[in-house]
């Protein structure tokens, strides 16, 4: 699985908004500076997040962006889906829409299982979990294996 720069930036921007929840709206420039994200790129991401119902925008001198709902109610998967679409696809197609024949038939359940595991992790972690550095135990357990940190 590949996490795009767009998805990475979107999650980081959402985390910045979660961290500033009580401080009021944040300007795009402040988010871009805090997270070292190109400002123009971030504007497009924030617009996608606004259209996807994850952030609200407010115009004016005290304007900016804020989360549309509590950070506990927004999963990392929600953010990624809004800016990049489905979490797992094969050649741009969702696994249930695929079909294979012969020795490749077992690929379909493999791709579906992969998607189920990605969903379990990313849907199970909220912005609040990451912002508070309190990842769910099943996620933390996966990172405890030293092999998780190495590239084969």
Coordinates of C-alpha atoms in Angstrom, one line a residue:
X1 CA 0.0 0.0 0.0
X2 CA 1.2 3.5 -0.8
X3 CA 0.1 6.6 1.1
X4 CA 0.2 9.6 -1.2
X5 CA 1.7 12.9 -0.3
X6 CA -1.8 14.3 -0.6
X7 CA -3.1 11.8 2.0
X8 CA -0.2 12.4 4.3
X9 CA -0.6 16.2 4.1
X10 CA -4.4 15.9 4.7
X11 CA -3.9 13.8 7.8
X12 CA -1.3 16.2 9.1
X13 CA -3.5 19.2 8.4
X14 CA -6.5 17.5 10.2
X15 CA -4.2 16.7 13.2
X16 CA -3.2 20.3 13.3
X17 CA -6.9 21.3 13.3
X18 CA -7.6 18.7 16.0
X19 CA -4.8 20.1 18.2
X20 CA -6.2 23.7 17.8
X21 CA -9.8 22.7 18.4
X22 CA -10.3 25.1 21.3
X23 CA -8.3 27.9 19.8
X24 CA -10.8 28.7 17.0
X25 CA -10.3 28.5 13.2
X26 CA -6.8 28.2 11.8
X27 CA -5.7 29.9 8.6
X28 CA -4.4 27.7 5.9
X29 CA -1.0 29.6 6.0
X30 CA -0.7 28.7 9.7
X31 CA -1.4 25.0 9.0
X32 CA 1.0 25.0 6.1
X33 CA 3.8 26.6 8.1
X34 CA 3.2 24.3 11.2
X35 CA 3.3 21.1 9.1
X36 CA 5.7 22.2 6.3
X37 CA 3.1 21.7 3.6
X38 CA 3.1 23.7 0.4
X39 CA 0.4 26.4 0.9
X40 CA -1.3 26.1 -2.5
X41 CA -1.3 22.3 -2.4
X42 CA -2.9 22.5 1.1
X43 CA -5.6 24.9 -0.1
X44 CA -6.8 22.2 -2.6
X45 CA -6.7 19.5 0.2
X46 CA -8.6 21.7 2.6
X47 CA -11.3 22.3 -0.1
X48 CA -11.6 18.6 -0.7
X49 CA -11.9 18.1 3.1
X50 CA -14.6 20.8 3.3
X51 CA -16.5 19.2 0.4
X52 CA -16.2 15.9 2.2
X53 CA -17.7 17.2 5.4
X54 CA -14.6 16.9 7.5
X55 CA -13.7 20.6 7.9
X56 CA -15.6 23.9 8.0
X57 CA -14.3 27.1 6.6
X58 CA -15.1 30.6 8.0
X59 CA -14.4 33.8 6.1
X60 CA -13.2 37.1 7.5
X61 CA -10.4 38.4 9.7
X62 CA -11.0 35.7 12.3
X63 CA -11.6 33.1 9.6
X64 CA -9.9 29.9 8.8
X65 CA -10.6 26.2 9.0
X66 CA -11.8 24.0 11.8
X67 CA -12.9 20.4 12.1
X68 CA -16.6 19.8 11.3
X69 CA -17.0 17.3 14.1
X70 CA -15.0 16.1 17.1
X71 CA -11.6 14.6 16.5
X72 CA -12.8 11.4 18.1
X73 CA -15.4 11.1 15.4
X74 CA -13.0 11.4 12.4
X75 CA -10.9 8.4 11.6
X76 CA -7.6 8.5 9.6
X77 CA -9.5 6.5 7.0
X78 CA -12.1 9.2 6.7
X79 CA -9.4 11.7 5.8
X80 CA -7.7 9.5 3.3
X81 CA -10.9 8.6 1.6
X82 CA -11.9 12.2 1.2
X83 CA -8.7 13.2 -0.6
X84 CA -7.6 10.0 -2.3
X85 CA -10.7 7.8 -2.7
X86 CA -10.8 4.1 -1.7
X87 CA -8.2 2.9 0.7
X88 CA -7.2 -0.2 -1.3
X89 CA -7.6 -0.7 -5.0
X90 CA -6.0 -2.9 -7.6
X91 CA -5.2 -1.1 -10.9
X92 CA -7.8 1.6 -9.7
X93 CA -10.5 -1.0 -9.2
X94 CA -12.0 -2.0 -5.8
X95 CA -11.3 -5.7 -5.0
X96 CA -14.9 -6.9 -5.1
X97 CA -15.2 -5.7 -8.7
X98 CA -12.3 -7.9 -9.8
X99 CA -12.3 -11.4 -11.1
X100 CA -9.4 -13.8 -11.7
X101 CA -9.2 -17.2 -13.4
X102 CA -6.9 -20.3 -13.1
X103 CA -4.0 -20.1 -10.7
X104 CA -4.7 -16.4 -10.0
X105 CA -8.2 -17.1 -8.5
X106 CA -6.9 -16.9 -5.0
X107 CA -5.7 -13.3 -5.5
X108 CA -9.2 -12.0 -5.0
X109 CA -9.6 -13.2 -1.4
X110 CA -6.0 -12.0 -0.7
X111 CA -6.8 -8.5 -1.9
X112 CA -10.1 -8.5 0.0
X113 CA -8.2 -9.6 3.2
X114 CA -5.6 -6.9 2.7
X115 CA -8.4 -4.3 2.3
X116 CA -10.1 -5.6 5.5
X117 CA -6.9 -5.2 7.5
X118 CA -6.1 -1.8 6.2
X119 CA -9.7 -0.7 7.0
X120 CA -9.5 -2.3 10.5
X121 CA -6.4 -0.2 11.3
X122 CA -7.2 3.1 9.6
X123 CA -10.9 3.1 10.5
X124 CA -10.0 2.2 14.1
X125 CA -7.7 5.1 14.7
X126 CA -9.2 8.6 15.2
X127 CA -7.5 12.0 14.8
X128 CA -7.9 12.3 18.6
X129 CA -5.9 9.0 19.1
X130 CA -3.0 10.3 17.0
X131 CA -3.1 13.8 18.4
X132 CA -3.0 12.5 21.9
X133 CA -0.3 9.9 21.1
X134 CA -2.6 7.2 22.4
X135 CA -2.8 4.7 19.5
X136 CA -5.2 1.7 20.0
X137 CA -3.4 -1.3 21.5
X138 CA -3.8 -3.4 18.4
X139 CA -1.9 -0.7 16.4
X140 CA 0.8 -0.3 19.1
X141 CA 1.2 -4.1 19.2
X142 CA 2.0 -4.2 15.5
X143 CA 4.8 -1.6 16.0
X144 CA 6.5 -3.6 18.8
X145 CA 7.8 -6.2 16.4
X146 CA 11.3 -5.0 15.2
X147 CA 10.6 -6.5 11.8
X148 CA 7.8 -3.9 11.3
X149 CA 10.4 -1.2 11.2
X150 CA 12.7 -2.8 8.6
X151 CA 12.3 -2.9 4.8
X152 CA 12.8 -6.3 3.2

